[in-house]
mmCIF file of C-alpha atoms and ligand atoms in Angstrom:
data_model
loop_
_atom_site.group_PDB
_atom_site.id
_atom_site.type_symbol
_atom_site.label_atom_id
_atom_site.label_comp_id
_atom_site.label_asym_id
_atom_site.label_seq_id
_atom_site.Cartn_x
_atom_site.Cartn_y
_atom_site.Cartn_z
ATOM 1 C CA MET A 51 -38.044 -88.225 -25.662
ATOM 2 C CA LEU A 52 -39.099 -85.457 -28.008
ATOM 3 C CA ILE A 53 -41.536 -86.570 -30.713
ATOM 4 C CA THR A 54 -43.283 -84.764 -33.577
ATOM 5 C CA LEU A 55 -46.908 -83.653 -33.665
ATOM 6 C CA LYS A 56 -47.630 -86.380 -36.226
ATOM 7 C CA GLN A 57 -46.107 -89.076 -34.008
ATOM 8 C CA ALA A 58 -48.064 -87.785 -31.024
ATOM 9 C CA ALA A 59 -51.278 -87.805 -33.077
ATOM 10 C CA GLN A 60 -50.582 -91.418 -34.067
ATOM 11 C CA LYS A 61 -50.243 -92.386 -30.404
ATOM 12 C CA ILE A 62 -53.619 -90.794 -29.699
ATOM 13 C CA GLN A 63 -55.168 -92.582 -32.665
ATOM 14 C CA ALA A 64 -53.811 -95.944 -31.482
ATOM 15 C CA ALA A 65 -55.212 -95.536 -27.951
ATOM 16 C CA ASN A 66 -58.773 -96.365 -26.869
ATOM 17 C CA LYS A 67 -59.046 -95.472 -23.214
ATOM 18 C CA ILE A 68 -57.342 -92.217 -22.429
ATOM 19 C CA LEU A 69 -56.810 -90.575 -19.061
ATOM 20 C CA VAL A 70 -56.368 -86.832 -19.600
ATOM 21 C CA THR A 71 -54.729 -84.627 -16.978
ATOM 22 C CA ALA A 72 -52.903 -81.345 -16.348
ATOM 23 C CA HIS A 73 -50.943 -79.659 -13.578
ATOM 24 C CA ILE A 74 -51.813 -79.074 -9.952
ATOM 25 C CA LEU A 75 -52.666 -75.406 -9.245
ATOM 26 C CA PRO A 76 -54.574 -75.590 -12.531
ATOM 27 C CA ASP A 77 -54.985 -72.419 -14.588
ATOM 28 C CA GLY A 78 -57.134 -71.560 -17.613
ATOM 29 C CA ASP A 79 -54.777 -73.314 -20.010
ATOM 30 C CA ALA A 80 -54.592 -76.505 -17.935
ATOM 31 C CA VAL A 81 -58.367 -76.739 -17.594
ATOM 32 C CA GLY A 82 -59.159 -75.439 -21.098
ATOM 33 C CA SER A 83 -56.750 -77.838 -22.794
ATOM 34 C CA THR A 84 -57.982 -80.926 -20.917
ATOM 35 C CA LEU A 85 -61.656 -80.066 -21.529
ATOM 36 C CA ALA A 86 -61.052 -79.380 -25.227
ATOM 37 C CA MET A 87 -59.074 -82.603 -25.599
ATOM 38 C CA LEU A 88 -61.773 -84.604 -23.804
ATOM 39 C CA GLN A 89 -64.351 -83.505 -26.355
ATOM 40 C CA ILE A 90 -62.023 -84.065 -29.311
ATOM 41 C CA LEU A 91 -61.167 -87.598 -28.133
ATOM 42 C CA ARG A 92 -64.798 -88.524 -27.517
ATOM 43 C CA ALA A 93 -65.780 -87.211 -30.949
ATOM 44 C CA MET A 94 -63.176 -89.643 -32.327
ATOM 45 C CA GLY A 95 -64.973 -92.489 -30.546
ATOM 46 C CA LYS A 96 -62.445 -92.843 -27.718
ATOM 47 C CA THR A 97 -63.236 -93.374 -24.085
ATOM 48 C CA ALA A 98 -61.723 -90.402 -22.261
ATOM 49 C CA GLU A 99 -61.870 -89.057 -18.707
ATOM 50 C CA ILE A 100 -60.218 -86.114 -16.964
ATOM 51 C CA PHE A 101 -58.577 -86.277 -13.561
ATOM 52 C CA ILE A 102 -56.906 -83.210 -12.016
ATOM 53 C CA ASP A 103 -55.520 -83.444 -8.500
ATOM 54 C CA ASP A 104 -56.476 -80.021 -7.167
ATOM 55 C CA THR A 105 -59.318 -77.597 -6.636
ATOM 56 C CA ILE A 106 -60.091 -75.344 -9.580
ATOM 57 C CA ARG A 107 -60.906 -71.659 -9.259
ATOM 58 C CA ASP A 108 -64.552 -70.661 -9.706
ATOM 59 C CA ASN A 109 -64.062 -68.639 -12.904
ATOM 60 C CA LEU A 110 -63.418 -71.846 -14.827
ATOM 61 C CA HIS A 111 -66.468 -73.762 -13.614
ATOM 62 C CA ALA A 112 -68.694 -72.528 -16.432
ATOM 63 C CA LEU A 113 -66.571 -74.178 -19.127
ATOM 64 C CA PRO A 114 -68.292 -76.972 -21.101
ATOM 65 C CA HIS A 115 -67.991 -80.412 -19.408
ATOM 66 C CA PHE A 116 -66.333 -78.873 -16.335
ATOM 67 C CA ASP A 117 -68.437 -81.038 -14.004
ATOM 68 C CA GLU A 118 -66.839 -84.167 -15.428
ATOM 69 C CA ILE A 119 -63.398 -83.300 -14.054
ATOM 70 C CA ARG A 120 -62.607 -85.666 -11.193
ATOM 71 C CA ARG A 121 -60.057 -85.549 -8.430
ATOM 72 C CA PRO A 122 -58.304 -88.870 -7.721
ATOM 73 C CA VAL A 123 -59.049 -90.563 -4.436
ATOM 74 C CA LYS A 124 -56.094 -92.114 -2.578
ATOM 75 C CA GLY A 125 -55.472 -95.680 -3.719
ATOM 76 C CA GLU A 126 -57.844 -95.334 -6.703
ATOM 77 C CA LYS A 127 -56.886 -96.963 -10.029
ATOM 78 C CA PHE A 128 -58.085 -96.100 -13.527
ATOM 79 C CA ASP A 129 -57.938 -98.525 -16.424
ATOM 80 C CA ALA A 130 -56.308 -96.614 -19.312
ATOM 81 C CA ASP A 131 -54.049 -97.375 -22.251
ATOM 82 C CA LEU A 132 -52.677 -93.823 -22.501
ATOM 83 C CA LEU A 133 -51.969 -91.141 -19.918
ATOM 84 C CA LEU A 134 -52.221 -87.820 -21.760
ATOM 85 C CA ILE A 135 -50.556 -85.043 -19.754
ATOM 86 C CA LEU A 136 -51.205 -81.485 -20.894
ATOM 87 C CA ASP A 137 -49.536 -78.179 -20.009
ATOM 88 C CA THR A 138 -46.931 -79.609 -17.640
ATOM 89 C CA GLU A 139 -44.363 -82.318 -17.056
ATOM 90 C CA PRO A 140 -45.303 -85.664 -15.401
ATOM 91 C CA GLY A 141 -43.869 -84.537 -12.049
ATOM 92 C CA ARG A 142 -46.592 -81.926 -11.504
ATOM 93 C CA ILE A 143 -49.803 -83.958 -11.743
ATOM 94 C CA GLY A 144 -50.047 -85.011 -8.098
ATOM 95 C CA ASN A 145 -51.786 -88.312 -7.369
ATOM 96 C CA VAL A 146 -52.987 -88.737 -10.961
ATOM 97 C CA ARG A 147 -49.546 -90.308 -11.494
ATOM 98 C CA ASN A 148 -50.657 -93.254 -9.303
ATOM 99 C CA LEU A 149 -53.955 -93.883 -11.118
ATOM 100 C CA THR A 150 -52.415 -95.830 -13.992
ATOM 101 C CA ASP A 151 -49.206 -97.348 -15.350
ATOM 102 C CA ALA A 152 -50.256 -96.601 -18.945
ATOM 103 C CA PRO A 153 -47.595 -95.087 -21.213
ATOM 104 C CA ILE A 154 -47.352 -91.294 -21.066
ATOM 105 C CA LEU A 155 -47.963 -88.889 -23.916
ATOM 106 C CA ASN A 156 -47.046 -85.372 -22.855
ATOM 107 C CA ILE A 157 -48.052 -82.245 -24.792
ATOM 108 C CA ASP A 158 -46.641 -79.000 -23.417
ATOM 109 C CA HIS A 159 -45.238 -75.533 -24.078
ATOM 110 C CA HIS A 160 -42.981 -75.137 -21.019
ATOM 111 C CA VAL A 161 -39.345 -74.695 -21.929
ATOM 112 C CA THR A 162 -38.267 -76.403 -18.661
ATOM 113 C CA ASN A 163 -39.941 -79.715 -19.600
ATOM 114 C CA SER A 164 -37.072 -82.133 -20.286
ATOM 115 C CA GLY A 165 -38.982 -85.019 -21.873
ATOM 116 C CA GLU A 166 -36.619 -87.474 -20.175
ATOM 117 C CA GLY A 167 -38.252 -90.885 -19.853
ATOM 118 C CA TYR A 168 -41.558 -90.135 -21.625
ATOM 119 C CA ASP A 169 -42.883 -89.118 -25.047
ATOM 120 C CA LEU A 170 -43.141 -85.344 -25.287
ATOM 121 C CA TYR A 171 -44.448 -83.052 -27.987
ATOM 122 C CA LEU A 172 -43.056 -79.679 -26.891
ATOM 123 C CA GLU A 173 -43.662 -76.393 -28.660
ATOM 124 C CA HIS A 174 -42.253 -73.707 -26.427
ATOM 125 C CA GLU A 175 -43.100 -70.909 -28.860
ATOM 126 C CA ALA A 176 -46.791 -71.768 -28.515
ATOM 127 C CA ALA A 177 -48.565 -69.167 -26.391
ATOM 128 C CA ALA A 178 -50.567 -71.875 -24.633
ATOM 129 C CA THR A 179 -51.043 -75.621 -24.653
ATOM 130 C CA CYS A 180 -54.507 -74.807 -25.987
ATOM 131 C CA GLU A 181 -52.880 -73.345 -29.099
ATOM 132 C CA ILE A 182 -51.258 -76.758 -29.659
ATOM 133 C CA VAL A 183 -54.528 -78.600 -28.916
ATOM 134 C CA PHE A 184 -56.102 -76.642 -31.789
ATOM 135 C CA ASP A 185 -53.408 -78.026 -34.125
ATOM 136 C CA PHE A 186 -54.048 -81.541 -32.818
ATOM 137 C CA ALA A 187 -57.750 -81.187 -33.551
ATOM 138 C CA ARG A 188 -56.806 -80.339 -37.141
ATOM 139 C CA GLU A 189 -54.299 -83.188 -37.367
ATOM 140 C CA LEU A 190 -56.830 -85.667 -35.947
ATOM 141 C CA GLY A 191 -59.574 -84.398 -38.259
ATOM 142 C CA ALA A 192 -61.795 -83.386 -35.337
ATOM 143 C CA GLU A 193 -64.423 -80.686 -35.664
ATOM 144 C CA ILE A 194 -63.928 -77.489 -33.650
ATOM 145 C CA THR A 195 -67.393 -77.192 -32.131
ATOM 146 C CA LEU A 196 -68.379 -74.056 -30.217
ATOM 147 C CA ASP A 197 -67.816 -75.892 -26.915
ATOM 148 C CA VAL A 198 -64.322 -76.981 -27.949
ATOM 149 C CA ALA A 199 -63.598 -73.457 -29.223
ATOM 150 C CA LYS A 200 -64.642 -71.893 -25.895
ATOM 151 C CA CYS A 201 -62.227 -74.119 -23.971
ATOM 152 C CA ILE A 202 -59.337 -73.464 -26.354
ATOM 153 C CA TYR A 203 -60.000 -69.714 -26.401
ATOM 154 C CA THR A 204 -60.026 -69.576 -22.598
ATOM 155 C CA GLY A 205 -56.620 -71.268 -22.350
ATOM 156 C CA ILE A 206 -55.027 -69.030 -24.956
ATOM 157 C CA ALA A 207 -56.560 -65.844 -23.531
ATOM 158 C CA THR A 208 -55.524 -66.575 -19.945
ATOM 159 C CA ASP A 209 -51.966 -67.704 -20.788
ATOM 160 C CA THR A 210 -51.353 -64.567 -22.892
ATOM 161 C CA GLY A 211 -52.869 -62.155 -20.338
ATOM 162 C CA PHE A 212 -55.584 -61.540 -22.931
ATOM 163 C CA PHE A 213 -53.053 -61.109 -25.743
ATOM 164 C CA GLN A 214 -50.822 -58.677 -23.880
ATOM 165 C CA TYR A 215 -47.794 -60.872 -23.136
ATOM 166 C CA SER A 216 -44.816 -61.472 -25.417
ATOM 167 C CA ASN A 217 -45.902 -65.071 -26.069
ATOM 168 C CA THR A 218 -48.731 -63.705 -28.270
ATOM 169 C CA ARG A 219 -47.621 -64.448 -31.828
ATOM 170 C CA ALA A 220 -49.233 -64.110 -35.240
ATOM 171 C CA LYS A 221 -50.289 -67.748 -35.101
ATOM 172 C CA THR A 222 -51.964 -67.164 -31.724
ATOM 173 C CA LEU A 223 -54.141 -64.472 -33.261
ATOM 174 C CA ARG A 224 -54.867 -66.560 -36.361
ATOM 175 C CA THR A 225 -56.004 -69.387 -34.089
ATOM 176 C CA VAL A 226 -58.275 -67.188 -31.973
ATOM 177 C CA SER A 227 -59.641 -65.589 -35.129
ATOM 178 C CA GLU A 228 -60.846 -69.048 -36.156
ATOM 179 C CA LEU A 229 -62.294 -69.632 -32.693
ATOM 180 C CA VAL A 230 -64.249 -66.382 -32.912
ATOM 181 C CA THR A 231 -65.486 -67.480 -36.332
ATOM 182 C CA CYS A 232 -66.741 -70.655 -34.588
ATOM 183 C CA GLY A 233 -68.890 -68.422 -32.377
ATOM 184 C CA VAL A 234 -66.731 -67.629 -29.347
ATOM 185 C CA ARG A 235 -67.517 -64.190 -27.852
ATOM 186 C CA PRO A 236 -64.228 -62.752 -26.469
ATOM 187 C CA ASN A 237 -66.004 -60.236 -24.218
ATOM 188 C CA GLU A 238 -68.061 -62.971 -22.547
ATOM 189 C CA ILE A 239 -64.981 -65.046 -21.747
ATOM 190 C CA SER A 240 -63.062 -61.972 -20.508
ATOM 191 C CA GLU A 241 -65.945 -61.032 -18.189
ATOM 192 C CA GLN A 242 -66.138 -64.586 -16.851
ATOM 193 C CA MET A 243 -62.385 -64.816 -16.268
ATOM 194 C CA GLU A 244 -61.882 -61.452 -14.557
ATOM 195 C CA LYS A 245 -64.612 -61.959 -11.934
ATOM 196 C CA LYS A 246 -63.224 -61.991 -8.394
ATOM 197 C CA SER A 247 -64.866 -62.687 -5.053
ATOM 198 C CA LEU A 248 -64.918 -59.959 -2.436
ATOM 199 C CA ALA A 249 -62.358 -61.983 -0.465
ATOM 200 C CA GLU A 250 -60.008 -62.024 -3.452
ATOM 201 C CA VAL A 251 -60.260 -58.254 -3.933
ATOM 202 C CA ARG A 252 -59.528 -57.764 -0.237
ATOM 203 C CA ASP A 253 -56.532 -60.112 -0.520
ATOM 204 C CA MET A 254 -55.402 -58.030 -3.497
ATOM 205 C CA ARG A 255 -55.590 -54.834 -1.428
ATOM 206 C CA ASN A 256 -53.546 -56.487 1.349
ATOM 207 C CA ALA A 257 -51.064 -57.772 -1.221
ATOM 208 C CA LEU A 258 -50.542 -54.277 -2.589
ATOM 209 C CA GLU A 259 -50.016 -52.939 0.938
ATOM 210 C CA SER A 260 -47.328 -55.585 1.485
ATOM 211 C CA ALA A 261 -45.389 -54.627 -1.663
ATOM 212 C CA ARG A 262 -41.649 -54.208 -1.225
ATOM 213 C CA ILE A 263 -38.957 -52.920 -3.562
ATOM 214 C CA PHE A 264 -35.526 -54.553 -3.721
ATOM 215 C CA PHE A 265 -32.167 -53.786 -5.346
ATOM 216 C CA GLY A 266 -32.838 -50.105 -5.983
ATOM 217 C CA GLY A 267 -36.152 -50.735 -7.726
ATOM 218 C CA LYS A 268 -35.134 -53.524 -10.112
ATOM 219 C CA VAL A 269 -37.187 -56.067 -8.212
ATOM 220 C CA ALA A 270 -40.602 -55.823 -6.570
ATOM 221 C CA GLY A 271 -42.344 -58.386 -4.406
ATOM 222 C CA ILE A 272 -45.745 -58.876 -2.816
ATOM 223 C CA PHE A 273 -46.620 -61.200 0.028
ATOM 224 C CA VAL A 274 -49.893 -62.928 0.780
ATOM 225 C CA LYS A 275 -51.281 -65.626 3.027
ATOM 226 C CA THR A 276 -54.409 -66.970 1.395
ATOM 227 C CA ALA A 277 -56.065 -70.044 0.013
ATOM 228 C CA GLU A 278 -58.124 -67.918 -2.403
ATOM 229 C CA SER A 279 -57.024 -67.472 -6.023
ATOM 230 C CA THR A 280 -54.135 -65.026 -6.480
ATOM 231 C CA GLU A 281 -54.567 -64.809 -10.250
ATOM 232 C CA GLY A 282 -53.129 -61.512 -11.503
ATOM 233 C CA PHE A 283 -51.718 -60.368 -8.146
ATOM 234 C CA VAL A 284 -48.094 -60.363 -9.279
ATOM 235 C CA ASP A 285 -49.065 -58.028 -12.134
ATOM 236 C CA LEU A 286 -49.854 -55.347 -9.546
ATOM 237 C CA VAL A 287 -46.109 -54.759 -9.137
ATOM 238 C CA ARG A 288 -44.831 -56.082 -12.476
ATOM 239 C CA VAL A 289 -45.954 -52.847 -14.109
ATOM 240 C CA ILE A 290 -43.844 -50.519 -11.910
ATOM 241 C CA GLU A 291 -41.382 -48.526 -14.013
ATOM 242 C CA GLY A 292 -37.832 -49.862 -13.645
ATOM 243 C CA VAL A 293 -38.926 -53.236 -12.260
ATOM 244 C CA GLU A 294 -37.189 -56.037 -14.150
ATOM 245 C CA ILE A 295 -38.445 -58.956 -12.075
ATOM 246 C CA ALA A 296 -41.624 -59.055 -10.010
ATOM 247 C CA PHE A 297 -42.505 -61.848 -7.657
ATOM 248 C CA MET A 298 -45.281 -62.914 -5.332
ATOM 249 C CA ILE A 299 -44.988 -65.256 -2.384
ATOM 250 C CA ASN A 300 -48.154 -66.858 -1.102
ATOM 251 C CA GLU A 301 -47.811 -68.737 2.179
ATOM 252 C CA LYS A 302 -50.705 -71.114 1.567
ATOM 253 C CA GLU A 303 -50.026 -73.139 4.691
ATOM 254 C CA GLU A 304 -47.405 -73.013 7.404
ATOM 255 C CA ASN A 305 -44.031 -73.717 5.783
ATOM 256 C CA PHE A 306 -45.586 -74.056 2.329
ATOM 257 C CA CYS A 307 -44.953 -71.059 0.081
ATOM 258 C CA ARG A 308 -45.854 -70.724 -3.587
ATOM 259 C CA VAL A 309 -43.596 -68.375 -5.496
ATOM 260 C CA SER A 310 -44.591 -66.712 -8.785
ATOM 261 C CA MET A 311 -42.106 -64.736 -10.836
ATOM 262 C CA ARG A 312 -42.590 -62.443 -13.820
ATOM 263 C CA SER A 313 -40.026 -60.576 -15.908
ATOM 264 C CA ASN A 314 -39.703 -58.263 -18.873
ATOM 265 C CA GLY A 315 -37.305 -60.641 -20.623
ATOM 266 C CA ILE A 316 -34.832 -61.827 -17.975
ATOM 267 C CA ASP A 317 -35.002 -65.615 -17.733
ATOM 268 C CA VAL A 318 -37.050 -66.414 -14.620
ATOM 269 C CA ALA A 319 -37.578 -70.047 -15.752
ATOM 270 C CA THR A 320 -33.921 -70.738 -14.910
ATOM 271 C CA ILE A 321 -34.271 -69.019 -11.518
ATOM 272 C CA ALA A 322 -37.442 -71.018 -10.707
ATOM 273 C CA ASN A 323 -35.744 -74.185 -11.967
ATOM 274 C CA SER A 324 -32.809 -73.602 -9.617
ATOM 275 C CA LEU A 325 -35.344 -73.535 -6.765
ATOM 276 C CA GLY A 326 -37.032 -76.774 -7.844
ATOM 277 C CA GLY A 327 -39.754 -75.249 -10.059
ATOM 278 C CA GLY A 328 -39.995 -74.227 -13.677
ATOM 279 C CA GLY A 329 -42.081 -72.395 -16.254
ATOM 280 C CA HIS A 330 -41.444 -69.920 -19.048
ATOM 281 C CA VAL A 331 -38.720 -67.314 -19.593
ATOM 282 C CA ARG A 332 -41.033 -64.476 -18.486
ATOM 283 C CA ALA A 333 -43.390 -66.351 -16.130
ATOM 284 C CA ALA A 334 -42.308 -69.106 -13.788
ATOM 285 C CA GLY A 335 -42.857 -70.450 -10.303
ATOM 286 C CA CYS A 336 -41.803 -72.851 -7.587
ATOM 287 C CA THR A 337 -42.791 -74.140 -4.167
ATOM 288 C CA LEU A 338 -40.610 -73.489 -1.125
ATOM 289 C CA LYS A 339 -41.364 -75.531 1.979
ATOM 290 C CA THR A 340 -40.198 -72.863 4.407
ATOM 291 C CA SER A 341 -41.598 -69.905 6.334
ATOM 292 C CA LEU A 342 -42.588 -66.781 4.407
ATOM 293 C CA GLU A 343 -39.522 -65.020 5.787
ATOM 294 C CA ASP A 344 -37.097 -67.706 4.588
ATOM 295 C CA ALA A 345 -38.889 -68.034 1.246
ATOM 296 C CA THR A 346 -38.436 -64.291 0.756
ATOM 297 C CA LYS A 347 -34.712 -64.514 1.524
ATOM 298 C CA ILE A 348 -34.230 -67.482 -0.819
ATOM 299 C CA THR A 349 -36.209 -65.879 -3.647
ATOM 300 C CA VAL A 350 -34.622 -62.428 -3.386
ATOM 301 C CA GLU A 351 -31.145 -63.947 -3.275
ATOM 302 C CA ALA A 352 -31.769 -66.160 -6.315
ATOM 303 C CA ILE A 353 -33.171 -63.200 -8.261
ATOM 304 C CA GLY A 354 -30.276 -60.965 -7.150
ATOM 305 C CA LYS A 355 -27.773 -63.563 -8.385
ATOM 306 C CA ALA A 356 -29.487 -63.697 -11.778
ATOM 307 C CA LEU A 357 -29.302 -59.890 -11.957
ATOM 308 C CA HIS A 358 -25.603 -59.985 -10.915
ATOM 309 C CA VAL A 359 -26.305 -57.814 -7.889
ATOM 310 C CA GLU A 360 -23.237 -57.420 -5.641
ATOM 311 C CA ASN A 361 -24.897 -57.145 -2.225
ATOM 312 C CA LEU A 362 -27.461 -59.943 -2.142
ATOM 313 C CA SER A 363 -28.704 -59.331 1.399
ATOM 314 C CA ASP A 364 -31.459 -56.815 0.631
ATOM 315 C CA ALA A 365 -34.445 -56.872 2.954
ATOM 316 C CA GLY A 366 -36.328 -54.465 0.691
ATOM 317 C CA ILE A 367 -38.259 -51.263 1.351
ATOM 318 C CA LEU A 368 -42.025 -51.142 1.739
ATOM 319 C CA LEU A 369 -43.483 -49.594 -1.391
ATOM 320 C CA ALA A 370 -45.533 -47.303 0.850
ATOM 321 C CA ASP A 371 -42.275 -45.880 2.284
ATOM 322 C CA VAL A 372 -40.660 -45.178 -1.100
ATOM 323 C CA ASN A 373 -40.723 -41.471 -1.977
HETATM 324 P P1 LIG B 621 -47.680 -69.051 -11.934
HETATM 325 O O1 LIG B 621 -46.738 -68.029 -11.400
HETATM 326 O O2 LIG B 621 -48.791 -68.407 -12.709
HETATM 327 O O3 LIG B 621 -48.128 -70.043 -10.906
HETATM 328 O O4 LIG B 621 -46.843 -69.899 -12.971
HETATM 329 C C1 LIG B 621 -46.173 -69.328 -14.064
HETATM 330 C C2 LIG B 621 -45.746 -70.424 -15.022
HETATM 331 O O5 LIG B 621 -44.764 -71.253 -14.406
HETATM 332 C C3 LIG B 621 -46.889 -71.351 -15.413
HETATM 333 O O6 LIG B 621 -46.745 -71.679 -16.766
HETATM 334 C C4 LIG B 621 -46.717 -72.561 -14.517
HETATM 335 O O7 LIG B 621 -47.202 -73.723 -15.099
HETATM 336 C C5 LIG B 621 -45.201 -72.601 -14.296
HETATM 337 N N1 LIG B 621 -44.910 -73.068 -12.939
HETATM 338 C C6 LIG B 621 -45.325 -72.485 -11.791
HETATM 339 N N2 LIG B 621 -44.891 -73.158 -10.718
HETATM 340 C C7 LIG B 621 -44.190 -74.207 -11.173
HETATM 341 C C8 LIG B 621 -43.497 -75.294 -10.527
HETATM 342 O O8 LIG B 621 -43.458 -75.413 -9.305
HETATM 343 N N3 LIG B 621 -42.890 -76.192 -11.365
HETATM 344 C C9 LIG B 621 -42.922 -76.074 -12.728
HETATM 345 N N4 LIG B 621 -42.286 -76.993 -13.465
HETATM 346 N N5 LIG B 621 -43.559 -75.080 -13.352
HETATM 347 C C10 LIG B 621 -44.191 -74.141 -12.605
HETATM 348 MN MN1 LIG B 622 -49.975 -73.085 -20.263
#
């Protein structure tokens, strides 16, 4: 059920022991929003802990209180009176769902979040869940300390591609302006976030070599097989002139492919949703439990349908072979 920010704030105020979580495959917004919320809740005198059921990429480890994030152990229980889910729907939190039967409060900005069966404060125009967390801090009367500001800034910066994507709105910039006033140094966070390991840069080179063009150049895809972070890989082909939808398929394990899609305005959330995933209009994803070859077929066909392409069976041309 959709609720207002005020109602959501009241639910937080009424709770004492709060389990905070975010989505698997956590990104800067998932980690930033949970860490900011943890500090806000504790400053209000609440008991709060973070559980996230996944590994978290190295760039985010320097965030304040990062070391307190725990991963649930199978069969573990956590005594809570509120399960606060940030930046995703309850179906994408892995085993955290089994830690407690406490009522759910969900705060999110994903347009595909239905809110069916749980309390949801959804603001899909918000650039990041962190942008909403800033408003909650205000509503709850919590101080934005430098540590809270760093976490919120990181989530907003990473979800907007450092203020380049269309989700960047005037309010986003007003919010980050306040965070910078609190002492956040944008250059320091950018440097921290863009660092990549040698292995990641090599994966990026291989990804670029794998790039294929479909449907006469309207669609571009890259293909990787890695357990390393693939942050930013899909952008390598998103920028090609004429490309309306870019996608990346990462075969993380045999028959387990993660698909990321990006567009310049065409609704990829609906495409991802039709394949069991979700996301935003211009950035969405899904998991396909098939081989890389089948995942490619399924993804290209679904994208082709959305673009009303007549001949959907396009195997693509290697970018290297395009004149
Ligand atoms: P990315 O391509 O960076 O993994 O994800 C793009 C956006 O889509 C993010 O906001 C992410 O949370 C969302 N997303 C990615 N994969 C899934 C999925 O499998 N299910 C849902 N509901 N959202 C997803
Ligand atoms: Mn987000």
